[in-house]
mmCIF file of C-alpha atoms and ligand atoms in Angstrom:
data_model
loop_
_atom_site.group_PDB
_atom_site.id
_atom_site.type_symbol
_atom_site.label_atom_id
_atom_site.label_comp_id
_atom_site.label_asym_id
_atom_site.label_seq_id
_atom_site.Cartn_x
_atom_site.Cartn_y
_atom_site.Cartn_z
ATOM 1 C CA UNK K 543 -112.577 -14.113 -229.344
ATOM 2 C CA UNK K 544 -110.809 -13.765 -226.275
ATOM 3 C CA UNK K 545 -110.647 -9.969 -225.991
ATOM 4 C CA UNK K 546 -114.199 -9.525 -226.886
ATOM 5 C CA UNK K 547 -115.786 -7.462 -224.158
ATOM 6 C CA UNK K 548 -118.297 -9.277 -221.919
ATOM 7 C CA UNK K 549 -118.645 -11.903 -219.172
ATOM 8 C CA UNK K 550 -118.490 -15.460 -220.896
ATOM 9 C CA UNK K 551 -119.449 -17.827 -218.085
ATOM 10 C CA UNK K 552 -119.610 -21.148 -220.283
ATOM 11 C CA UNK K 553 -116.995 -23.825 -219.478
ATOM 12 C CA UNK K 554 -118.470 -26.318 -222.022
ATOM 13 C CA UNK K 555 -117.609 -26.455 -224.715
ATOM 14 C CA UNK K 556 -114.131 -25.299 -223.612
ATOM 15 C CA UNK K 557 -112.689 -22.820 -225.795
ATOM 16 C CA UNK K 558 -109.280 -22.777 -224.327
ATOM 17 C CA UNK K 559 -108.488 -26.003 -222.566
ATOM 18 C CA UNK K 560 -104.645 -24.843 -222.357
ATOM 19 C CA UNK K 561 -105.679 -22.209 -219.894
ATOM 20 C CA UNK K 562 -107.471 -24.793 -217.753
ATOM 21 C CA UNK K 563 -104.580 -27.066 -217.692
ATOM 22 C CA UNK K 564 -102.260 -24.232 -216.792
ATOM 23 C CA UNK K 565 -104.628 -23.655 -213.581
ATOM 24 C CA UNK K 566 -104.422 -27.313 -212.869
ATOM 25 C CA UNK K 567 -100.776 -27.391 -213.051
ATOM 26 C CA UNK K 568 -100.247 -24.376 -210.624
ATOM 27 C CA UNK K 569 -102.434 -26.010 -208.086
ATOM 28 C CA UNK K 570 -100.164 -28.760 -208.055
ATOM 29 C CA UNK K 571 -97.597 -26.105 -207.154
ATOM 30 C CA UNK K 572 -99.017 -25.140 -203.716
ATOM 31 C CA UNK K 573 -96.440 -23.987 -201.189
ATOM 32 C CA UNK K 574 -96.857 -22.159 -197.968
ATOM 33 C CA UNK K 575 -94.692 -19.416 -196.384
ATOM 34 C CA UNK K 576 -94.708 -21.513 -193.097
ATOM 35 C CA UNK K 577 -92.595 -24.287 -194.904
ATOM 36 C CA UNK K 578 -89.739 -21.692 -195.536
ATOM 37 C CA UNK K 579 -87.335 -21.380 -192.580
ATOM 38 C CA UNK K 580 -85.987 -18.159 -192.883
ATOM 39 C CA UNK K 581 -84.049 -17.767 -189.562
ATOM 40 C CA UNK K 582 -81.162 -19.649 -190.508
ATOM 41 C CA UNK K 583 -80.289 -16.819 -192.665
ATOM 42 C CA UNK K 584 -79.917 -14.339 -189.612
ATOM 43 C CA UNK K 585 -76.213 -15.793 -189.205
ATOM 44 C CA UNK K 586 -75.305 -15.437 -192.743
ATOM 45 C CA UNK K 587 -76.389 -11.691 -192.362
ATOM 46 C CA UNK K 588 -74.395 -10.910 -189.442
ATOM 47 C CA UNK K 589 -71.118 -12.015 -191.100
ATOM 48 C CA UNK K 590 -71.883 -9.825 -194.132
ATOM 49 C CA UNK K 591 -69.828 -6.889 -195.209
ATOM 50 C CA UNK K 592 -71.605 -3.520 -195.360
ATOM 51 C CA UNK K 593 -71.956 -3.624 -199.116
ATOM 52 C CA UNK K 594 -73.589 -6.865 -198.922
ATOM 53 C CA UNK K 595 -75.764 -5.788 -196.118
ATOM 54 C CA UNK K 596 -76.649 -2.759 -198.189
ATOM 55 C CA UNK K 597 -77.614 -5.041 -201.244
ATOM 56 C CA UNK K 598 -79.928 -7.020 -199.293
ATOM 57 C CA UNK K 599 -81.492 -4.228 -197.472
ATOM 58 C CA UNK K 600 -82.290 -2.574 -200.848
ATOM 59 C CA UNK K 601 -83.495 -6.154 -202.420
ATOM 60 C CA UNK K 602 -85.917 -6.782 -199.424
ATOM 61 C CA UNK K 603 -87.224 -3.279 -199.950
ATOM 62 C CA UNK K 604 -88.078 -3.792 -203.689
ATOM 63 C CA UNK K 605 -89.553 -7.299 -202.843
ATOM 64 C CA UNK K 606 -91.817 -5.305 -199.971
ATOM 65 C CA UNK K 607 -94.199 -3.687 -202.622
ATOM 66 C CA UNK K 608 -93.321 -5.522 -206.023
ATOM 67 C CA UNK K 609 -96.042 -8.262 -205.956
ATOM 68 C CA UNK K 610 -98.802 -6.296 -204.592
ATOM 69 C CA UNK K 611 -98.436 -3.934 -207.739
ATOM 70 C CA UNK K 612 -98.683 -7.183 -209.889
ATOM 71 C CA UNK K 613 -101.724 -8.310 -208.021
ATOM 72 C CA UNK K 614 -103.381 -4.904 -208.493
ATOM 73 C CA UNK K 615 -102.693 -4.987 -212.243
ATOM 74 C CA UNK K 616 -104.118 -8.757 -212.294
ATOM 75 C CA UNK K 617 -107.314 -7.465 -210.677
ATOM 76 C CA UNK K 618 -107.957 -4.061 -212.209
ATOM 77 C CA UNK K 619 -106.985 -4.978 -215.828
ATOM 78 C CA UNK K 620 -106.213 -8.434 -216.654
ATOM 79 C CA UNK K 621 -109.188 -10.284 -215.266
ATOM 80 C CA UNK K 622 -111.300 -7.755 -216.868
ATOM 81 C CA UNK K 623 -110.561 -8.010 -220.377
ATOM 82 C CA UNK K 624 -109.319 -11.643 -220.885
ATOM 83 C CA UNK K 625 -112.867 -13.139 -221.463
ATOM 84 C CA UNK K 626 -112.929 -16.793 -221.005
ATOM 85 C CA UNK K 627 -113.941 -18.544 -217.516
ATOM 86 C CA UNK K 628 -110.841 -20.975 -217.892
ATOM 87 C CA UNK K 629 -108.448 -18.105 -218.241
ATOM 88 C CA UNK K 630 -110.047 -16.210 -215.334
ATOM 89 C CA UNK K 631 -109.805 -19.544 -213.273
ATOM 90 C CA UNK K 632 -106.067 -19.238 -214.083
ATOM 91 C CA UNK K 633 -105.728 -15.487 -213.082
ATOM 92 C CA UNK K 634 -107.848 -16.271 -209.763
ATOM 93 C CA UNK K 635 -105.196 -18.846 -208.913
ATOM 94 C CA UNK K 636 -102.271 -16.403 -210.017
ATOM 95 C CA UNK K 637 -103.889 -13.694 -207.485
ATOM 96 C CA UNK K 638 -103.725 -16.351 -204.680
ATOM 97 C CA UNK K 639 -99.987 -17.049 -205.502
ATOM 98 C CA UNK K 640 -99.313 -13.272 -205.582
ATOM 99 C CA UNK K 641 -100.812 -12.898 -201.829
ATOM 100 C CA UNK K 642 -98.652 -15.769 -201.098
ATOM 101 C CA UNK K 643 -95.456 -13.807 -202.445
ATOM 102 C CA UNK K 644 -96.734 -10.561 -200.726
ATOM 103 C CA UNK K 645 -96.898 -12.762 -197.340
ATOM 104 C CA UNK K 646 -93.396 -14.380 -197.943
ATOM 105 C CA UNK K 647 -91.888 -11.034 -198.554
ATOM 106 C CA UNK K 648 -93.825 -9.753 -195.446
ATOM 107 C CA UNK K 649 -92.312 -12.617 -193.347
ATOM 108 C CA UNK K 650 -88.870 -12.110 -195.059
ATOM 109 C CA UNK K 651 -88.579 -8.116 -194.139
ATOM 110 C CA UNK K 652 -89.963 -8.965 -190.541
ATOM 111 C CA UNK K 653 -87.206 -11.780 -190.056
ATOM 112 C CA UNK K 654 -84.457 -9.790 -191.458
ATOM 113 C CA UNK K 655 -85.035 -6.229 -190.051
ATOM 114 C CA UNK K 656 -85.681 -6.768 -186.501
ATOM 115 C CA UNK K 657 -85.296 -3.141 -186.059
ATOM 116 C CA UNK K 658 -88.795 -1.565 -186.167
ATOM 117 C CA UNK K 659 -87.565 1.846 -187.772
ATOM 118 C CA UNK K 660 -85.464 0.194 -190.308
ATOM 119 C CA UNK K 661 -88.425 -1.979 -191.097
ATOM 120 C CA UNK K 662 -90.873 0.789 -191.532
ATOM 121 C CA UNK K 663 -88.335 2.504 -193.953
ATOM 122 C CA UNK K 664 -88.026 -0.590 -195.992
ATOM 123 C CA UNK K 665 -91.684 -0.925 -196.518
ATOM 124 C CA UNK K 666 -91.833 2.709 -197.615
ATOM 125 C CA UNK K 667 -88.829 2.387 -199.867
ATOM 126 C CA UNK K 668 -91.160 3.023 -202.819
ATOM 127 C CA UNK K 669 -91.854 6.565 -201.629
ATOM 128 C CA UNK K 670 -87.990 7.505 -200.749
ATOM 129 C CA UNK K 671 -85.731 5.253 -202.443
ATOM 130 C CA UNK K 672 -85.316 6.783 -205.942
ATOM 131 C CA UNK K 673 -84.049 3.404 -207.773
ATOM 132 C CA UNK K 674 -87.197 1.471 -206.356
ATOM 133 C CA UNK K 675 -89.558 4.455 -206.788
ATOM 134 C CA UNK K 676 -88.620 4.598 -210.476
ATOM 135 C CA UNK K 677 -89.181 1.040 -211.167
ATOM 136 C CA UNK K 678 -92.610 1.406 -209.454
ATOM 137 C CA UNK K 679 -93.557 4.523 -211.578
ATOM 138 C CA UNK K 680 -92.854 2.539 -214.513
ATOM 139 C CA UNK K 681 -95.359 -0.145 -213.397
ATOM 140 C CA UNK K 682 -98.070 2.401 -212.268
ATOM 141 C CA UNK K 683 -97.850 4.089 -215.974
ATOM 142 C CA UNK K 684 -98.706 0.962 -217.538
ATOM 143 C CA UNK K 685 -101.480 0.065 -215.093
ATOM 144 C CA UNK K 686 -102.757 3.825 -215.626
ATOM 145 C CA UNK K 687 -102.369 3.239 -219.530
ATOM 146 C CA UNK K 688 -105.502 1.216 -219.635
ATOM 147 C CA UNK K 689 -107.284 2.434 -216.430
ATOM 148 C CA UNK K 690 -109.916 4.232 -218.146
ATOM 149 C CA UNK K 691 -110.738 1.189 -220.802
ATOM 150 C CA UNK K 692 -113.781 -0.415 -219.954
ATOM 151 C CA UNK K 693 -114.296 -2.323 -222.974
ATOM 152 C CA UNK K 694 -112.003 -3.325 -225.571
ATOM 153 C CA UNK K 695 -113.966 -2.447 -228.818
ATOM 154 C CA UNK K 696 -111.524 -1.176 -231.565
ATOM 155 C CA UNK K 697 -108.118 -2.415 -232.652
ATOM 156 C CA UNK K 698 -106.216 0.487 -230.658
ATOM 157 C CA UNK K 699 -107.929 -0.542 -227.525
ATOM 158 C CA UNK K 700 -106.693 -4.098 -227.806
ATOM 159 C CA UNK K 701 -103.298 -3.164 -228.844
ATOM 160 C CA UNK K 702 -103.395 -0.888 -225.642
ATOM 161 C CA UNK K 703 -104.381 -3.745 -223.523
ATOM 162 C CA UNK K 704 -101.757 -6.046 -225.314
ATOM 163 C CA UNK K 705 -99.102 -3.501 -224.308
ATOM 164 C CA UNK K 706 -100.207 -3.641 -220.631
ATOM 165 C CA UNK K 707 -100.255 -7.615 -220.591
ATOM 166 C CA UNK K 708 -96.816 -7.835 -222.211
ATOM 167 C CA UNK K 709 -95.494 -5.259 -220.044
ATOM 168 C CA UNK K 710 -96.194 -6.787 -216.909
ATOM 169 C CA UNK K 711 -95.165 -10.394 -218.398
ATOM 170 C CA UNK K 712 -91.971 -9.371 -220.018
ATOM 171 C CA UNK K 713 -90.792 -6.308 -218.133
ATOM 172 C CA UNK K 714 -91.937 -6.859 -214.535
ATOM 173 C CA UNK K 715 -92.350 -10.518 -213.821
ATOM 174 C CA UNK K 716 -89.979 -11.414 -216.649
ATOM 175 C CA UNK K 717 -87.208 -8.854 -216.085
ATOM 176 C CA UNK K 718 -87.567 -6.893 -212.662
ATOM 177 C CA UNK K 719 -88.452 -10.114 -210.709
ATOM 178 C CA UNK K 720 -85.557 -12.056 -212.701
ATOM 179 C CA UNK K 721 -83.009 -9.594 -212.028
ATOM 180 C CA UNK K 722 -84.148 -9.492 -208.217
ATOM 181 C CA UNK K 723 -83.826 -13.268 -208.144
ATOM 182 C CA UNK K 724 -80.169 -13.309 -209.651
ATOM 183 C CA UNK K 725 -79.111 -11.369 -206.455
ATOM 184 C CA UNK K 726 -80.756 -14.327 -204.376
ATOM 185 C CA UNK K 727 -78.948 -16.807 -206.409
ATOM 186 C CA UNK K 728 -75.692 -14.856 -206.237
ATOM 187 C CA UNK K 729 -75.576 -15.335 -202.532
ATOM 188 C CA UNK K 730 -76.931 -18.857 -202.699
ATOM 189 C CA UNK K 731 -74.132 -19.777 -205.227
ATOM 190 C CA UNK K 732 -71.657 -18.657 -202.282
ATOM 191 C CA UNK K 733 -73.377 -20.452 -199.847
ATOM 192 C CA UNK K 734 -75.388 -18.028 -198.171
ATOM 193 C CA UNK K 735 -79.075 -17.148 -197.487
ATOM 194 C CA UNK K 736 -80.234 -20.626 -198.115
ATOM 195 C CA UNK K 737 -83.935 -19.902 -196.449
ATOM 196 C CA UNK K 738 -84.283 -17.008 -198.887
ATOM 197 C CA UNK K 739 -83.118 -19.191 -201.723
ATOM 198 C CA UNK K 740 -85.675 -21.765 -200.987
ATOM 199 C CA UNK K 741 -88.417 -19.459 -200.681
ATOM 200 C CA UNK K 742 -87.288 -17.770 -203.983
ATOM 201 C CA UNK K 743 -87.210 -21.023 -205.567
ATOM 202 C CA UNK K 744 -91.133 -21.488 -205.264
ATOM 203 C CA UNK K 745 -91.689 -17.858 -206.132
ATOM 204 C CA UNK K 746 -89.419 -18.149 -209.144
ATOM 205 C CA UNK K 747 -91.371 -21.207 -210.379
ATOM 206 C CA UNK K 748 -94.586 -19.489 -209.840
ATOM 207 C CA UNK K 749 -93.391 -16.320 -211.800
ATOM 208 C CA UNK K 750 -92.228 -18.495 -214.758
ATOM 209 C CA UNK K 751 -95.644 -19.694 -215.009
ATOM 210 C CA UNK K 752 -97.407 -16.370 -214.746
ATOM 211 C CA UNK K 753 -95.235 -15.062 -217.326
ATOM 212 C CA UNK K 754 -95.828 -18.118 -219.840
ATOM 213 C CA UNK K 755 -99.828 -17.982 -219.229
ATOM 214 C CA UNK K 756 -99.555 -14.179 -220.348
ATOM 215 C CA UNK K 757 -97.462 -15.048 -223.429
ATOM 216 C CA UNK K 758 -99.820 -17.841 -224.191
ATOM 217 C CA UNK K 759 -102.779 -15.360 -224.010
ATOM 218 C CA UNK K 760 -100.457 -13.171 -226.385
ATOM 219 C CA UNK K 761 -100.311 -16.305 -228.762
ATOM 220 C CA UNK K 762 -103.904 -16.837 -228.642
ATOM 221 C CA UNK K 763 -104.740 -13.281 -229.504
ATOM 222 C CA UNK K 764 -102.343 -13.355 -232.225
ATOM 223 C CA UNK K 765 -103.700 -16.372 -233.746
ATOM 224 C CA UNK K 766 -107.149 -14.772 -233.586
ATOM 225 C CA UNK K 767 -106.301 -11.260 -234.653
ATOM 226 C CA UNK K 768 -103.153 -11.266 -236.390
ATOM 227 C CA UNK K 769 -103.612 -7.758 -237.688
ATOM 228 C CA UNK K 770 -103.222 -6.454 -234.078
ATOM 229 C CA UNK K 771 -99.670 -7.561 -234.149
ATOM 230 C CA UNK K 772 -98.394 -4.800 -236.379
ATOM 231 C CA UNK K 773 -94.738 -3.031 -236.690
ATOM 232 C CA UNK K 774 -95.799 -0.176 -234.563
ATOM 233 C CA UNK K 775 -96.710 -2.837 -231.579
ATOM 234 C CA UNK K 776 -93.282 -4.569 -232.264
ATOM 235 C CA UNK K 777 -91.442 -1.124 -231.752
ATOM 236 C CA UNK K 778 -93.488 -0.196 -228.579
ATOM 237 C CA UNK K 779 -92.560 -3.641 -227.056
ATOM 238 C CA UNK K 780 -89.044 -3.207 -227.793
ATOM 239 C CA UNK K 781 -89.043 0.598 -226.495
ATOM 240 C CA UNK K 782 -90.675 -0.597 -223.390
ATOM 241 C CA UNK K 783 -88.081 -3.610 -222.698
ATOM 242 C CA UNK K 784 -85.335 -0.793 -223.344
ATOM 243 C CA UNK K 785 -86.715 1.224 -220.727
ATOM 244 C CA UNK K 786 -87.197 -1.536 -218.238
ATOM 245 C CA UNK K 787 -83.676 -2.569 -218.624
ATOM 246 C CA UNK K 788 -82.405 1.011 -217.733
ATOM 247 C CA UNK K 789 -84.662 1.236 -214.693
ATOM 248 C CA UNK K 790 -83.340 -2.082 -213.511
ATOM 249 C CA UNK K 791 -79.769 -1.069 -214.253
ATOM 250 C CA UNK K 792 -80.209 1.928 -212.120
ATOM 251 C CA UNK K 793 -81.440 -0.184 -209.499
ATOM 252 C CA UNK K 794 -78.009 -2.426 -209.721
ATOM 253 C CA UNK K 795 -76.142 0.720 -209.900
ATOM 254 C CA UNK K 796 -77.684 1.420 -206.631
ATOM 255 C CA UNK K 797 -77.446 -2.036 -205.187
ATOM 256 C CA UNK K 798 -73.861 -2.956 -206.078
ATOM 257 C CA UNK K 799 -72.571 0.100 -207.806
ATOM 258 C CA UNK K 800 -68.975 -0.581 -206.484
ATOM 259 C CA UNK K 801 -69.042 -4.013 -207.493
ATOM 260 C CA UNK K 802 -68.565 -7.223 -205.880
ATOM 261 C CA UNK K 803 -66.724 -10.590 -206.852
ATOM 262 C CA UNK K 804 -69.017 -12.257 -208.997
ATOM 263 C CA UNK K 805 -71.641 -9.502 -209.018
ATOM 264 C CA UNK K 806 -71.419 -5.801 -210.447
ATOM 265 C CA UNK K 807 -73.441 -3.657 -212.798
ATOM 266 C CA UNK K 808 -71.699 -4.608 -215.711
ATOM 267 C CA UNK K 809 -72.443 -8.374 -215.244
ATOM 268 C CA UNK K 810 -76.108 -7.315 -214.414
ATOM 269 C CA UNK K 811 -76.405 -5.268 -217.669
ATOM 270 C CA UNK K 812 -75.403 -8.443 -219.680
ATOM 271 C CA UNK K 813 -77.819 -10.513 -217.695
ATOM 272 C CA UNK K 814 -80.564 -8.124 -218.112
ATOM 273 C CA UNK K 815 -79.908 -7.716 -221.890
ATOM 274 C CA UNK K 816 -80.048 -11.677 -222.417
ATOM 275 C CA UNK K 817 -83.067 -11.588 -220.304
ATOM 276 C CA UNK K 818 -84.695 -8.987 -222.582
ATOM 277 C CA UNK K 819 -83.768 -10.557 -225.673
ATOM 278 C CA UNK K 820 -85.236 -14.036 -224.641
ATOM 279 C CA UNK K 821 -88.671 -12.102 -223.984
ATOM 280 C CA UNK K 822 -88.313 -10.515 -227.298
ATOM 281 C CA UNK K 823 -87.510 -13.863 -228.914
ATOM 282 C CA UNK K 824 -90.758 -15.373 -227.164
ATOM 283 C CA UNK K 825 -92.674 -12.613 -228.698
ATOM 284 C CA UNK K 826 -91.428 -13.287 -232.186
ATOM 285 C CA UNK K 827 -89.661 -10.147 -232.375
ATOM 286 C CA UNK K 828 -85.881 -9.279 -233.066
ATOM 287 C CA UNK K 829 -83.455 -9.540 -230.354
ATOM 288 C CA UNK K 830 -81.957 -6.277 -229.275
ATOM 289 C CA UNK K 831 -78.605 -6.908 -227.554
ATOM 290 C CA UNK K 832 -77.037 -10.184 -228.605
ATOM 291 C CA UNK K 833 -75.656 -10.529 -224.806
ATOM 292 C CA UNK K 834 -74.722 -13.952 -223.455
ATOM 293 C CA UNK K 835 -75.822 -15.077 -219.663
ATOM 294 C CA UNK K 836 -73.021 -13.969 -217.567
ATOM 295 C CA UNK K 837 -74.175 -15.811 -214.635
ATOM 296 C CA UNK K 838 -73.824 -19.677 -214.732
ATOM 297 C CA UNK K 839 -75.649 -19.950 -211.211
ATOM 298 C CA UNK K 840 -78.881 -18.710 -213.220
ATOM 299 C CA UNK K 841 -78.428 -21.470 -215.809
ATOM 300 C CA UNK K 842 -78.382 -24.119 -212.938
ATOM 301 C CA UNK K 843 -81.653 -22.670 -211.477
ATOM 302 C CA UNK K 844 -84.300 -24.360 -213.003
ATOM 303 C CA UNK K 845 -82.707 -27.927 -212.716
ATOM 304 C CA UNK K 846 -81.942 -27.441 -209.246
ATOM 305 C CA UNK K 847 -85.665 -25.806 -208.279
ATOM 306 C CA UNK K 848 -87.463 -28.839 -210.081
ATOM 307 C CA UNK K 849 -85.364 -31.400 -207.927
ATOM 308 C CA UNK K 850 -85.802 -29.678 -204.764
ATOM 309 C CA UNK K 851 -89.641 -29.279 -205.723
ATOM 310 C CA UNK K 852 -90.036 -32.910 -206.061
ATOM 311 C CA UNK K 853 -88.001 -33.886 -203.081
ATOM 312 C CA UNK K 854 -89.888 -31.714 -200.747
ATOM 313 C CA UNK K 855 -93.326 -32.960 -202.074
ATOM 314 C CA UNK K 856 -92.534 -36.485 -201.878
ATOM 315 C CA UNK K 857 -91.087 -36.324 -198.319
ATOM 316 C CA UNK K 858 -93.366 -33.486 -197.085
ATOM 317 C CA UNK K 859 -96.803 -34.821 -198.184
ATOM 318 C CA UNK K 860 -96.852 -37.608 -200.515
ATOM 319 C CA UNK K 861 -98.847 -35.644 -202.714
ATOM 320 C CA UNK K 862 -99.205 -37.364 -206.178
ATOM 321 C CA UNK K 863 -97.830 -35.332 -208.664
ATOM 322 C CA UNK K 864 -99.221 -36.383 -212.344
ATOM 323 C CA UNK K 865 -98.015 -35.470 -215.427
ATOM 324 C CA UNK K 866 -94.860 -33.848 -216.300
ATOM 325 C CA UNK K 867 -93.809 -30.312 -215.079
ATOM 326 C CA UNK K 868 -91.596 -28.653 -217.290
ATOM 327 C CA UNK K 869 -89.803 -25.308 -217.591
ATOM 328 C CA UNK K 870 -90.208 -23.740 -221.207
ATOM 329 C CA UNK K 871 -87.631 -21.133 -219.997
ATOM 330 C CA UNK K 872 -84.176 -21.195 -220.022
ATOM 331 C CA UNK K 873 -82.417 -18.819 -217.680
HETATM 332 FE FE1 FE2 O 504 -95.408 -12.786 -207.296
HETATM 333 FE FE1 FE2 O 505 -96.461 -13.063 -210.616
#
C-alpha cells in the first residue's frame, strides 16, 4: 500500500501510473524566472496610494518565505512517507518547482524593494510581522506534528500523516496561497502589476497541480485503507481549515483593514470561505460556510492563464504540447 513504510524502487509493473502522468504533465509546464519581466511594474508601484503600497509590501513579505516552508515539508515529510517511486518522481519535480517559486519571489522582492533596509525587513517578516508569523507558525506546527514519525505503522500514525498532507494541500497551497493570489489578480483586474501577474499565472498553475497531486494521494489511500477516514479525521480537517481561514483573515485585516474599492476584509472572508468549502468538498466532507465567490476576477483566472500559457509556449519555444492540460479546479 502507498503508505506502507519502506523504499519501493520498482517502476514496473507500475502501481500508480496516474502519478507518473502527473510528473510528465508537470515537466510540460516548465518556466523560468528570467522569462518574467518585473521591471515594468515599478511605474505602477510609484503611482500607488500608501494603502496599496502597504498591501503590496506585506504581500511580498509573505511570499518571501511561503514556498520555502512548503519545500521543507515536502522533503522532510511527504517524500519520506509516500512510498512509490512514481509518486516520488512527482515530488522531486514539485521540489524543483518550489525552488523556482522561491527564486521568483526572491527576484520580485529584489526588484520591488530597492532600499536594502526595507528588503532585509521584508525577508525577516516571518519574525516581526505578527500576521505573517502566525501563518508560519500554523505551518510549522503541522510540520512538527509528524517530525518524530519515522515509519507509518499504525492507523493512528497514518492519520497523523494524512493530516499533514491535507494541511499543506488544502490550507497552505490551497488557501493561504489562493488568498495571496487574489490580491495579485485584484491589481491585475485594474490594469496594474502585469509582471507580477504573469509570474503568478505560472506559480498558480503549479500550485493547483501540487494540490491536486496531494488530493490524488488522499484518494488513493482512501481506496486502499478506507477505515482511516473516520468521522474524527473529518472533524480534524474541518477544524484545521477553520483555523487556516482565521489566520488568513487576520492577514487580510493587516493588508487591507481599511478596505479599498473591490478589496476588503469582508470580501476576502467570503472568498476564503468559498475556497475552504471547495477544499472540503474535494475531500468528500460537508461544506462549512456556504459562501459564494465574491471575486469575479478569480473565476476568469483559469481561462486566461491557460490561454497565456499556450500562447507563450508556441511563440517562444515551439515546444510541442501533447495531450490536454486541464484545470480540475474552479477558482
Ligand atoms: Fe510553490
Ligand atoms: Fe506548491
